[in-house]
């Protein structure tokens, strides 16, 4: 995929700027949960998309899941919030301090001793033959990496992908390298006006395989293709949203996405997810990508829930009346 393609596609999106505030809010909320869910899932976190949303948006505890998995969700969401505050800067202004800050947020409360610090021990990637740099070399390699970011003259999408690859290959931390690298990639994309790129859970094996192939001296093309497709998907999500098109995850307009349902009834996505988890709402269909779709009949059901809540019925009492 040629990088000029992304320039032209971004120009299409730029024609709609400034985007409506409500639309930006909805997209930000979706990307925040989706990136948190997928990035953690790639690293082995077992939280579902819905559980991730409940923890991040509602502050709820999910039974049967570890404290670390809960912290990984909240920490990653907080890291995204921090990243968004940096997007008015330039990629060449990024520093080691910024990368350490991202890592510190990701591992807060999980591994405070190593959070925000380069590793001091040798590490291996489980199941891989890739030999990672000696820990004594990490500080110099990171200094060289930052100099590279300051001097690189690449298309923003290529630079973001290259930065991701180089950081994860240096593997400067004892844990959290992948999540930090993916956030670094996204901070570079957003600094250049692109939406965040999401590597899907379903692409996990292809992603790991493409990275390993390049790290063992093979071509980087598979890796760059995978990242390019992720960027393209995100641009499509934004363009379809601003153009008012129905997302491909819906079925002929008969079923409603969670955001569409929430808008119809004046509730937040988080509330719809919570009511679904509490079995107040029924999911009509789950797509291959894991998106929940609702029947329009749920609109009347929600209005009944809203009325019962105003009358101060408990959740259990509401369930009995539905």
Coordinates of C-alpha atoms in Angstrom, one line a residue:
X1 CA 0.0 0.0 0.0
X2 CA 1.5 3.3 -1.1
X3 CA 1.8 6.0 1.6
X4 CA 0.4 8.6 -0.8
X5 CA -2.8 6.7 -0.5
X6 CA -3.0 7.7 3.2
X7 CA -2.3 11.3 2.4
X8 CA -5.2 11.5 0.0
X9 CA -7.5 9.6 2.3
X10 CA -6.6 12.0 5.2
X11 CA -7.4 15.0 2.9
X12 CA -10.9 13.6 2.5
X13 CA -11.3 13.5 6.3
X14 CA -9.7 16.9 6.7
X15 CA -12.5 18.4 4.5
X16 CA -14.9 17.7 7.4
X17 CA -12.9 19.3 10.1
X18 CA -13.6 20.6 12.6
X19 CA -15.6 17.4 13.3
X20 CA -18.9 17.7 15.3
X21 CA -18.1 17.6 19.0
X22 CA -20.6 14.8 19.7
X23 CA -19.1 12.7 16.9
X24 CA -15.6 13.3 18.2
X25 CA -16.8 12.3 21.7
X26 CA -18.3 9.0 20.5
X27 CA -15.3 8.1 18.3
X28 CA -12.9 8.9 21.2
X29 CA -14.8 6.7 23.5
X30 CA -14.9 3.8 21.1
X31 CA -11.2 4.0 20.2
X32 CA -10.2 4.3 23.9
X33 CA -12.0 1.1 24.8
X34 CA -11.1 -0.8 21.6
X35 CA -7.4 0.1 21.7
X36 CA -7.2 -0.8 25.4
X37 CA -9.0 -4.1 24.8
X38 CA -7.0 -5.2 21.8
X39 CA -3.6 -4.1 23.0
X40 CA -4.0 -5.9 26.3
X41 CA -5.5 -9.0 24.6
X42 CA -2.5 -9.2 22.3
X43 CA -0.4 -9.5 25.5
X44 CA -2.6 -12.3 27.0
X45 CA -5.2 -10.3 29.0
X46 CA -8.4 -12.3 29.1
X47 CA -10.9 -9.4 29.6
X48 CA -13.5 -9.2 26.9
X49 CA -14.3 -6.0 25.1
X50 CA -17.4 -5.6 27.2
X51 CA -15.6 -6.3 30.4
X52 CA -12.9 -3.8 29.5
X53 CA -15.5 -1.1 28.9
X54 CA -17.2 -1.8 32.3
X55 CA -13.9 -1.6 34.2
X56 CA -12.7 1.6 32.3
X57 CA -16.0 3.5 32.0
X58 CA -17.9 2.3 35.1
X59 CA -15.1 1.4 37.5
X60 CA -16.7 -2.0 38.1
X61 CA -15.0 -5.2 39.2
X62 CA -15.4 -8.2 36.9
X63 CA -15.6 -11.6 38.7
X64 CA -13.1 -14.3 37.9
X65 CA -10.6 -11.8 36.5
X66 CA -7.3 -10.9 38.3
X67 CA -6.4 -7.6 39.8
X68 CA -3.6 -7.3 37.3
X69 CA -6.0 -7.6 34.4
X70 CA -8.2 -4.9 35.9
X71 CA -5.1 -2.6 36.3
X72 CA -3.9 -3.3 32.8
X73 CA -7.3 -2.0 31.5
X74 CA -7.5 1.1 33.6
X75 CA -3.8 1.9 33.2
X76 CA -3.9 1.6 29.4
X77 CA -6.9 3.9 29.2
X78 CA -5.1 6.4 31.4
X79 CA -2.1 6.1 29.1
X80 CA -4.3 6.9 26.1
X81 CA -5.6 10.0 27.9
X82 CA -2.0 11.1 28.5
X83 CA -1.0 10.4 24.9
X84 CA -4.0 12.6 23.7
X85 CA -2.6 15.5 25.7
X86 CA 0.6 15.4 23.7
X87 CA -0.8 15.5 20.1
X88 CA -0.2 19.2 19.5
X89 CA 3.6 18.5 19.7
X90 CA 5.8 17.2 16.9
X91 CA 7.2 13.7 16.6
X92 CA 10.7 15.1 16.5
X93 CA 10.1 16.6 20.0
X94 CA 9.4 13.2 21.5
X95 CA 12.0 12.2 24.2
X96 CA 13.0 9.2 26.2
X97 CA 11.2 10.9 29.1
X98 CA 7.9 10.6 27.1
X99 CA 8.4 6.9 26.4
X100 CA 9.3 6.3 30.0
X101 CA 6.1 8.2 31.1
X102 CA 3.9 6.0 28.9
X103 CA 5.5 2.9 30.3
X104 CA 5.2 4.2 33.9
X105 CA 1.4 4.7 33.5
X106 CA 1.0 1.2 31.9
X107 CA 2.7 -0.6 34.8
X108 CA 1.5 1.5 37.7
X109 CA 0.4 -0.7 40.5
X110 CA 1.5 -3.8 38.6
X111 CA 5.3 -3.5 38.7
X112 CA 6.1 -0.2 40.4
X113 CA 9.8 -1.2 40.7
X114 CA 10.2 -1.4 37.0
X115 CA 7.6 1.0 35.8
X116 CA 9.2 3.9 33.9
X117 CA 12.7 2.3 34.1
X118 CA 14.8 0.5 31.5
X119 CA 15.4 -3.1 32.2
X120 CA 18.5 -4.2 34.0
X121 CA 18.3 -7.9 33.2
X122 CA 18.4 -10.0 30.0
X123 CA 15.0 -11.0 28.6
X124 CA 13.6 -13.3 26.0
X125 CA 10.4 -13.3 24.0
X126 CA 8.4 -16.5 24.9
X127 CA 8.4 -18.9 22.1
X128 CA 10.7 -16.8 19.9
X129 CA 14.3 -17.3 18.8
X130 CA 14.9 -13.5 18.5
X131 CA 17.9 -12.4 20.6
X132 CA 17.2 -9.1 22.3
X133 CA 19.9 -6.5 23.2
X134 CA 22.0 -6.8 26.3
X135 CA 20.5 -4.6 29.0
X136 CA 23.7 -2.6 29.2
X137 CA 23.2 -1.5 25.6
X138 CA 19.6 -0.3 26.2
X139 CA 20.4 3.3 27.3
X140 CA 22.6 3.9 24.2
X141 CA 20.1 2.2 21.9
X142 CA 17.3 4.4 23.2
X143 CA 19.4 7.5 22.8
X144 CA 20.1 6.5 19.2
X145 CA 16.4 5.8 18.7
X146 CA 15.3 9.3 19.9
X147 CA 17.9 10.8 17.5
X148 CA 16.4 8.7 14.7
X149 CA 12.9 10.1 15.5
X150 CA 14.3 13.7 15.4
X151 CA 16.0 13.2 12.0
X152 CA 13.7 10.7 10.1
X153 CA 12.1 12.1 7.0
X154 CA 9.3 9.6 6.3
X155 CA 5.6 9.7 5.7
X156 CA 3.8 9.8 9.0
X157 CA 2.3 6.3 8.7
X158 CA 5.7 4.8 7.8
X159 CA 7.4 6.7 10.6
X160 CA 4.8 5.5 13.1
X161 CA 5.2 1.9 12.0
X162 CA 9.0 2.2 12.0
X163 CA 9.0 3.7 15.5
X164 CA 6.8 0.9 16.8
X165 CA 9.1 -1.7 15.2
X166 CA 12.3 -0.2 16.4
X167 CA 11.1 0.3 20.0
X168 CA 9.8 -3.2 20.4
X169 CA 13.0 -4.6 18.9
X170 CA 15.1 -2.7 21.4
X171 CA 12.8 -4.1 24.0
X172 CA 13.9 -1.6 26.6
X173 CA 11.6 -2.8 29.4
X174 CA 11.2 -6.0 31.4
X175 CA 7.5 -5.9 30.6
X176 CA 5.0 -3.6 28.7
X177 CA 7.2 -3.2 25.6
X178 CA 4.4 -4.0 23.1
X179 CA 1.8 -1.8 24.7
X180 CA 4.3 1.1 24.9
X181 CA 5.4 0.6 21.3
X182 CA 1.8 0.6 20.1
X183 CA 1.0 3.8 22.0
X184 CA 4.2 5.4 20.6
X185 CA 3.0 4.5 17.1
X186 CA -0.4 6.1 17.8
X187 CA 1.0 9.3 19.4
X188 CA 3.0 9.8 16.1
X189 CA -0.1 9.1 14.0
X190 CA -2.2 11.5 16.1
X191 CA 0.5 14.2 16.0
X192 CA 0.1 14.1 12.2
X193 CA -3.7 14.2 12.2
X194 CA -4.4 10.5 11.8
X195 CA -6.7 8.5 14.0
X196 CA -5.2 5.8 16.2
X197 CA -4.5 2.5 14.5
X198 CA -5.8 -0.7 16.2
X199 CA -4.2 -4.1 15.7
X200 CA -7.1 -6.5 16.1
X201 CA -7.0 -9.4 18.5
X202 CA -7.7 -11.6 15.5
X203 CA -4.5 -10.3 13.9
X204 CA -2.3 -11.2 16.9
X205 CA -0.5 -14.2 15.4
X206 CA 0.1 -12.4 12.1
X207 CA 1.4 -9.4 14.0
X208 CA 3.8 -11.4 16.1
X209 CA 4.9 -13.5 13.1
X210 CA 5.5 -10.4 11.0
X211 CA 7.6 -8.7 13.8
X212 CA 9.6 -11.9 14.4
X213 CA 10.3 -12.3 10.6
X214 CA 11.7 -8.8 10.4
X215 CA 13.7 -9.1 13.7
X216 CA 15.3 -12.3 12.4
X217 CA 16.6 -10.5 9.3
X218 CA 13.7 -11.1 6.9
X219 CA 11.5 -8.6 5.1
X220 CA 9.5 -6.0 7.0
X221 CA 6.9 -5.9 4.3
X222 CA 4.4 -8.1 6.1
X223 CA 4.7 -6.0 9.2
X224 CA 4.3 -2.7 7.3
X225 CA 1.3 -4.1 5.4
X226 CA -0.4 -5.1 8.7
X227 CA 0.1 -1.7 10.2
X228 CA -1.0 0.0 7.0
X229 CA -4.3 -2.0 7.0
X230 CA -4.8 -1.0 10.6
X231 CA -4.4 2.7 9.7
X232 CA -6.7 2.3 6.8
X233 CA -9.4 0.7 8.9
X234 CA -9.3 3.6 11.3
X235 CA -9.6 6.2 8.5
X236 CA -12.6 4.3 7.2
X237 CA -14.3 4.4 10.6
X238 CA -13.9 8.2 10.7
X239 CA -14.9 8.7 7.1
X240 CA -18.0 6.6 7.5
X241 CA -18.9 8.4 10.7
X242 CA -18.7 11.9 9.2
X243 CA -20.4 10.8 6.0
X244 CA -23.2 9.3 7.9
X245 CA -22.8 5.9 6.4
X246 CA -23.9 2.7 8.2
X247 CA -20.9 0.8 9.5
X248 CA -20.2 -2.5 7.9
X249 CA -20.7 -4.3 11.2
X250 CA -24.5 -3.5 11.1
X251 CA -26.8 -5.8 9.2
X252 CA -28.7 -3.9 6.4
X253 CA -29.6 -1.2 8.9
X254 CA -32.0 -3.6 10.8
X255 CA -29.8 -3.9 13.9
X256 CA -28.3 -1.1 16.0
X257 CA -24.7 -0.7 17.1
X258 CA -24.3 0.2 20.7
X259 CA -23.5 3.8 19.9
X260 CA -26.6 4.1 17.7
X261 CA -28.8 2.6 20.4
X262 CA -27.3 4.9 23.0
X263 CA -28.0 7.9 20.9
X264 CA -31.6 6.9 20.3
X265 CA -32.4 6.7 24.0
X266 CA -30.1 9.4 25.4
X267 CA -27.8 7.1 27.3
X268 CA -24.0 6.6 27.3
X269 CA -22.4 3.6 25.6
X270 CA -21.1 2.6 29.1
X271 CA -24.7 2.5 30.5
X272 CA -25.9 0.3 27.6
X273 CA -23.0 -2.1 28.2
X274 CA -23.7 -2.2 31.9
X275 CA -27.4 -2.9 31.4
X276 CA -26.5 -5.6 28.9
X277 CA -24.2 -7.3 31.4
X278 CA -27.0 -7.1 34.0
X279 CA -29.3 -8.9 31.5
X280 CA -31.6 -6.0 31.2
X281 CA -30.9 -5.8 27.5
X282 CA -30.7 -8.6 24.9
X283 CA -28.0 -8.7 22.3
X284 CA -29.5 -9.7 18.9
X285 CA -26.2 -10.7 17.3
X286 CA -22.5 -10.6 17.8
X287 CA -20.4 -10.0 14.7
X288 CA -17.2 -11.9 13.8
X289 CA -15.3 -8.9 15.1
X290 CA -17.1 -9.1 18.5
X291 CA -19.4 -6.2 18.1
X292 CA -22.8 -6.4 19.8
X293 CA -25.8 -5.5 17.7
X294 CA -29.3 -4.8 19.2
X295 CA -32.8 -5.1 17.8
X296 CA -34.7 -1.8 17.5
X297 CA -37.2 -3.3 20.0
X298 CA -34.6 -2.6 22.7
X299 CA -35.4 1.1 22.4
X300 CA -38.9 0.6 23.9
X301 CA -37.3 -1.7 26.5
X302 CA -34.8 1.0 27.5
X303 CA -37.5 3.6 27.8
X304 CA -39.3 1.3 30.2
X305 CA -36.0 0.8 32.2
X306 CA -35.6 4.6 32.3
X307 CA -39.1 5.1 33.6
X308 CA -38.7 2.4 36.3
X309 CA -35.4 3.9 37.4
X310 CA -37.0 7.3 37.9
X311 CA -39.5 5.5 40.1
X312 CA -36.5 4.3 42.1
X313 CA -36.9 0.6 41.4
X314 CA -33.8 -1.6 42.0
X315 CA -32.1 -3.5 39.2
X316 CA -33.6 -6.7 40.5
X317 CA -37.1 -5.2 40.6
X318 CA -36.6 -3.8 37.1
X319 CA -35.6 -7.3 35.8
X320 CA -38.8 -8.7 37.2
X321 CA -41.0 -6.1 35.5
X322 CA -39.4 -6.4 32.1

